[in-house]
Tab-separated table of C-alpha atoms in Angstrom:
chain	number	residue	atom	x	y	z
A	1	UNK	CA	-24.628	1.495	-11.333
A	2	UNK	CA	-26.117	4.738	-10.128
A	3	UNK	CA	-26.297	3.603	-6.495
A	4	UNK	CA	-22.789	2.152	-6.408
A	5	UNK	CA	-23.875	-1.412	-5.589
A	6	UNK	CA	-23.045	-4.663	-7.357
A	7	UNK	CA	-24.835	-8.034	-7.373
A	8	UNK	CA	-23.683	-11.136	-5.537
A	9	UNK	CA	-22.812	-12.895	-8.773
A	10	UNK	CA	-22.335	-12.024	-12.424
A	11	UNK	CA	-21.462	-13.879	-15.595
A	12	UNK	CA	-18.768	-12.354	-17.783
A	13	UNK	CA	-17.214	-13.196	-21.114
A	14	UNK	CA	-13.841	-12.284	-22.526
A	15	UNK	CA	-13.935	-9.920	-25.493
A	16	UNK	CA	-10.161	-9.723	-25.777
A	17	UNK	CA	-7.218	-10.118	-23.383
A	18	UNK	CA	-7.920	-6.633	-21.923
A	19	UNK	CA	-11.719	-6.520	-22.036
A	20	UNK	CA	-14.516	-8.366	-20.230
A	21	UNK	CA	-18.235	-7.943	-20.858
A	22	UNK	CA	-21.358	-9.011	-19.006
A	23	UNK	CA	-22.836	-12.265	-20.226
A	24	UNK	CA	-26.492	-13.239	-20.072
A	25	UNK	CA	-27.736	-16.134	-18.011
A	26	UNK	CA	-28.340	-17.100	-14.381
A	27	UNK	CA	-25.629	-18.012	-11.951
A	28	UNK	CA	-25.369	-18.330	-8.194
A	29	UNK	CA	-23.270	-19.881	-5.495
A	30	UNK	CA	-23.192	-20.273	-1.715
A	31	UNK	CA	-26.975	-20.104	-1.748
A	32	UNK	CA	-27.039	-16.334	-2.290
A	33	UNK	CA	-29.351	-14.810	-4.936
A	34	UNK	CA	-27.563	-13.638	-8.043
A	35	UNK	CA	-28.960	-10.095	-8.268
A	36	UNK	CA	-29.085	-9.276	-4.563
A	37	UNK	CA	-26.616	-6.995	-2.810
A	38	UNK	CA	-25.771	-9.510	-0.132
A	39	UNK	CA	-22.949	-11.345	1.570
A	40	UNK	CA	-20.952	-11.911	-1.607
A	41	UNK	CA	-21.462	-8.427	-3.046
A	42	UNK	CA	-20.514	-6.617	0.157
A	43	UNK	CA	-17.061	-8.195	0.084
A	44	UNK	CA	-16.464	-6.521	-3.260
A	45	UNK	CA	-16.773	-3.180	-1.476
A	46	UNK	CA	-14.072	-4.114	1.023
A	47	UNK	CA	-11.711	-5.328	-1.693
A	48	UNK	CA	-11.915	-1.938	-3.382
A	49	UNK	CA	-11.537	-0.216	-0.005
A	50	UNK	CA	-8.423	-2.285	0.688
A	51	UNK	CA	-6.799	-1.115	-2.536
A	52	UNK	CA	-7.766	2.486	-1.802
A	53	UNK	CA	-6.190	2.293	1.657
A	54	UNK	CA	-3.117	0.159	0.968
A	55	UNK	CA	-2.234	1.537	-2.483
A	56	UNK	CA	-3.751	5.042	-2.566
A	57	UNK	CA	-1.627	6.383	-5.417
A	58	UNK	CA	-1.901	3.404	-7.738
A	59	UNK	CA	-5.627	2.819	-7.188
A	60	UNK	CA	-6.922	6.398	-6.846
A	61	UNK	CA	-8.555	6.700	-10.266
A	62	UNK	CA	-10.077	3.213	-10.369
A	63	UNK	CA	-11.279	3.128	-6.762
A	64	UNK	CA	-12.818	6.602	-7.026
A	65	UNK	CA	-14.719	5.672	-10.178
A	66	UNK	CA	-16.117	2.601	-8.422
A	67	UNK	CA	-16.881	4.124	-5.010
A	68	UNK	CA	-18.070	7.651	-5.843
A	69	UNK	CA	-21.710	6.618	-6.492
A	70	UNK	CA	-21.783	4.783	-3.154
A	71	UNK	CA	-20.220	7.760	-1.378
A	72	UNK	CA	-22.947	10.000	-2.786
A	73	UNK	CA	-25.655	7.802	-1.234
A	74	UNK	CA	-23.827	7.440	2.087
A	75	UNK	CA	-23.388	11.214	2.378
A	76	UNK	CA	-26.948	11.945	1.265
A	77	UNK	CA	-28.401	9.651	3.952
A	78	UNK	CA	-25.929	10.393	6.762
A	79	UNK	CA	-27.109	11.885	10.064
A	80	UNK	CA	-24.270	12.943	12.412
A	81	UNK	CA	-26.648	13.155	15.406
A	82	UNK	CA	-29.303	10.441	15.127
A	83	UNK	CA	-32.157	10.592	17.631
A	84	UNK	CA	-31.953	6.865	18.296
A	85	UNK	CA	-28.197	7.111	18.929
A	86	UNK	CA	-27.118	4.607	16.266
A	87	UNK	CA	-28.668	5.260	12.850
A	88	UNK	CA	-25.955	7.474	11.422
A	89	UNK	CA	-26.328	5.746	8.078
A	90	UNK	CA	-29.965	5.721	7.019
A	91	UNK	CA	-31.497	2.664	5.453
A	92	UNK	CA	-31.547	4.340	2.035
A	93	UNK	CA	-27.755	4.553	2.091
A	94	UNK	CA	-27.854	1.270	0.180
A	95	UNK	CA	-30.319	1.201	-2.690
A	96	UNK	CA	-31.062	-1.341	-5.373
A	97	UNK	CA	-30.491	-0.469	-9.008
A	98	UNK	CA	-32.602	-2.697	-11.229
A	99	UNK	CA	-31.919	-4.716	-13.277
A	100	UNK	CA	-28.321	-5.052	-12.050
A	101	UNK	CA	-29.169	-5.142	-8.328
A	102	UNK	CA	-32.702	-6.248	-7.553
A	103	UNK	CA	-32.657	-5.754	-3.780
A	104	UNK	CA	-30.471	-5.125	-0.737
A	105	UNK	CA	-30.092	-7.760	1.976
A	106	UNK	CA	-32.700	-7.128	4.675
A	107	UNK	CA	-31.778	-5.271	7.888
A	108	UNK	CA	-28.334	-4.614	6.477
A	109	UNK	CA	-27.543	-2.060	9.193
A	110	UNK	CA	-27.576	-4.829	11.807
A	111	UNK	CA	-26.013	-7.538	9.677
A	112	UNK	CA	-22.343	-6.740	9.981
A	113	UNK	CA	-21.288	-9.026	7.139
A	114	UNK	CA	-23.099	-6.450	4.979
A	115	UNK	CA	-22.603	-3.151	6.794
A	116	UNK	CA	-19.001	-3.586	7.986
A	117	UNK	CA	-17.499	-4.007	4.491
A	118	UNK	CA	-19.594	-1.050	3.291
A	119	UNK	CA	-18.436	1.158	6.174
A	120	UNK	CA	-14.841	0.190	5.363
A	121	UNK	CA	-15.091	2.056	2.050
A	122	UNK	CA	-15.015	5.357	3.965
A	123	UNK	CA	-11.202	5.132	4.116
A	124	UNK	CA	-11.089	5.987	0.406
A	125	UNK	CA	-10.602	9.441	-1.027
A	126	UNK	CA	-13.909	11.301	-0.885
A	127	UNK	CA	-13.820	14.645	-2.651
A	128	UNK	CA	-14.004	17.648	-0.322
A	129	UNK	CA	-16.699	19.183	-2.532
A	130	UNK	CA	-19.010	16.333	-1.572
A	131	UNK	CA	-19.400	17.922	1.866
A	132	UNK	CA	-20.321	21.410	0.671
A	133	UNK	CA	-23.180	22.782	2.820
A	134	UNK	CA	-22.934	19.759	5.143
A	135	UNK	CA	-22.375	20.028	8.879
A	136	UNK	CA	-20.062	16.997	8.851
A	137	UNK	CA	-17.034	15.744	6.958
A	138	UNK	CA	-15.394	12.461	6.070
A	139	UNK	CA	-13.801	12.074	9.493
A	140	UNK	CA	-17.230	12.409	11.116
A	141	UNK	CA	-18.470	9.548	8.969
A	142	UNK	CA	-15.432	7.395	9.727
A	143	UNK	CA	-15.923	7.971	13.472
A	144	UNK	CA	-19.593	7.025	13.169
A	145	UNK	CA	-18.691	3.873	11.231
A	146	UNK	CA	-16.177	2.910	13.920
A	147	UNK	CA	-18.879	3.386	16.530
A	148	UNK	CA	-21.167	1.033	14.609
A	149	UNK	CA	-18.671	-1.817	14.230
A	150	UNK	CA	-17.157	-1.704	17.720
A	151	UNK	CA	-20.060	-3.485	19.453
A	152	UNK	CA	-18.974	-7.101	19.116
A	153	UNK	CA	-21.133	-8.612	21.870
A	154	UNK	CA	-23.286	-11.615	20.963
A	155	UNK	CA	-22.068	-11.766	17.361
A	156	UNK	CA	-21.520	-14.939	15.398
A	157	UNK	CA	-18.220	-15.877	13.828
A	158	UNK	CA	-18.896	-14.502	10.356
A	159	UNK	CA	-20.324	-11.144	11.420
A	160	UNK	CA	-17.671	-10.742	14.126
A	161	UNK	CA	-14.898	-11.444	11.632
A	162	UNK	CA	-16.126	-8.609	9.436
A	163	UNK	CA	-16.385	-6.254	12.390
A	164	UNK	CA	-12.730	-6.893	13.230
A	165	UNK	CA	-11.673	-6.472	9.591
A	166	UNK	CA	-13.646	-3.226	9.355
A	167	UNK	CA	-12.034	-1.894	12.541
A	168	UNK	CA	-8.571	-2.627	11.176
A	169	UNK	CA	-9.447	-0.893	7.918
A	170	UNK	CA	-11.087	2.169	9.463
A	171	UNK	CA	-8.451	2.752	12.147
A	172	UNK	CA	-5.644	2.957	9.607
A	173	UNK	CA	-3.953	-0.405	10.067
A	174	UNK	CA	-4.428	-1.392	6.416
A	175	UNK	CA	-2.971	1.941	5.292
A	176	UNK	CA	0.020	1.442	7.602
A	177	UNK	CA	0.640	-2.033	6.225
A	178	UNK	CA	0.466	-0.676	2.686
A	179	UNK	CA	2.965	2.061	3.495
A	180	UNK	CA	5.420	-0.463	4.919
A	181	UNK	CA	5.037	-2.673	1.857
A	182	UNK	CA	5.687	0.214	-0.520
A	183	UNK	CA	8.593	1.820	1.336
A	184	UNK	CA	12.002	1.006	-0.211
A	185	UNK	CA	13.841	-1.638	1.712
A	186	UNK	CA	17.619	-1.321	1.846
A	187	UNK	CA	19.600	-4.492	1.448
A	188	UNK	CA	21.035	-5.697	4.741
A	189	UNK	CA	24.735	-4.926	5.098
A	190	UNK	CA	27.047	-7.547	6.437
A	191	UNK	CA	29.373	-6.504	9.212
A	192	UNK	CA	33.014	-6.637	8.113
A	193	UNK	CA	35.025	-9.471	9.541
A	194	UNK	CA	38.764	-9.795	10.017
A	195	UNK	CA	40.141	-13.007	8.554
A	196	UNK	CA	41.668	-15.192	11.197
A	197	UNK	CA	44.827	-17.261	10.474
A	198	UNK	CA	44.464	-20.968	10.681
A	199	UNK	CA	45.859	-22.262	13.946
A	200	UNK	CA	49.205	-24.042	13.651
A	201	UNK	CA	50.698	-26.592	15.971
A	202	UNK	CA	53.904	-25.768	17.807
A	203	UNK	CA	57.182	-27.302	16.658
A	204	UNK	CA	58.038	-30.461	18.551
A	205	UNK	CA	60.324	-29.860	21.499
A	206	UNK	CA	63.334	-32.197	22.030
A	207	UNK	CA	63.354	-34.263	25.184
A	208	UNK	CA	65.996	-33.025	27.689
A	209	UNK	CA	69.103	-35.188	28.019
A	210	UNK	CA	71.088	-35.833	31.208
A	211	UNK	CA	74.890	-35.473	31.140
A	212	UNK	CA	76.717	-38.787	31.929
A	213	UNK	CA	78.105	-39.103	35.452
A	214	UNK	CA	81.431	-40.970	36.161
A	215	UNK	CA	81.122	-44.231	38.083
A	216	UNK	CA	82.789	-43.891	41.505
A	217	UNK	CA	85.870	-46.207	42.181
A	218	UNK	CA	87.413	-47.511	45.384
A	219	UNK	CA	91.024	-46.553	46.116
């Protein structure tokens, strides 16, 4: 989609073992509307961001193709110095794209189960050319996203969980974990040991004998 968003739910059909296609018909789950960009759809963004951070080489082409339209909207609506002190990412950063996405979950900037997964995507590879004639860069946006997800006061379990996950993604922990996973691991070497002889028992020692003494006689 042109805005980079996906719906909460979609029906697909298998064309062949390598190809899936969209299928017609309604479907929903967890009580979330099918064509809304909501709680289910936002998690898709984080899953792509995870691949981009943990496996940057393997996922570069696929993650860029998926995230570039979203990056364009985030950059277009980004304000590095908001007057209100918090609205770095304008409300139009997330836009519907009918008929695939009918609407965006309301007040998404303050609902961290929506905004935190979206902010996490900023760890991906954004092309330098995207910031031509801008007075900010990708790091500025990452810092602003970190500032938005750090306020964990008075948050419920679900929103707070996504704030913590977003912090771990944005601060580089996911990338570090991916690097450890991909680094070659040498097989542990066993320290050489010197074979020890089996203990043997000592040869039996003969009991000492006493020389016979003559019996004294009386003259």
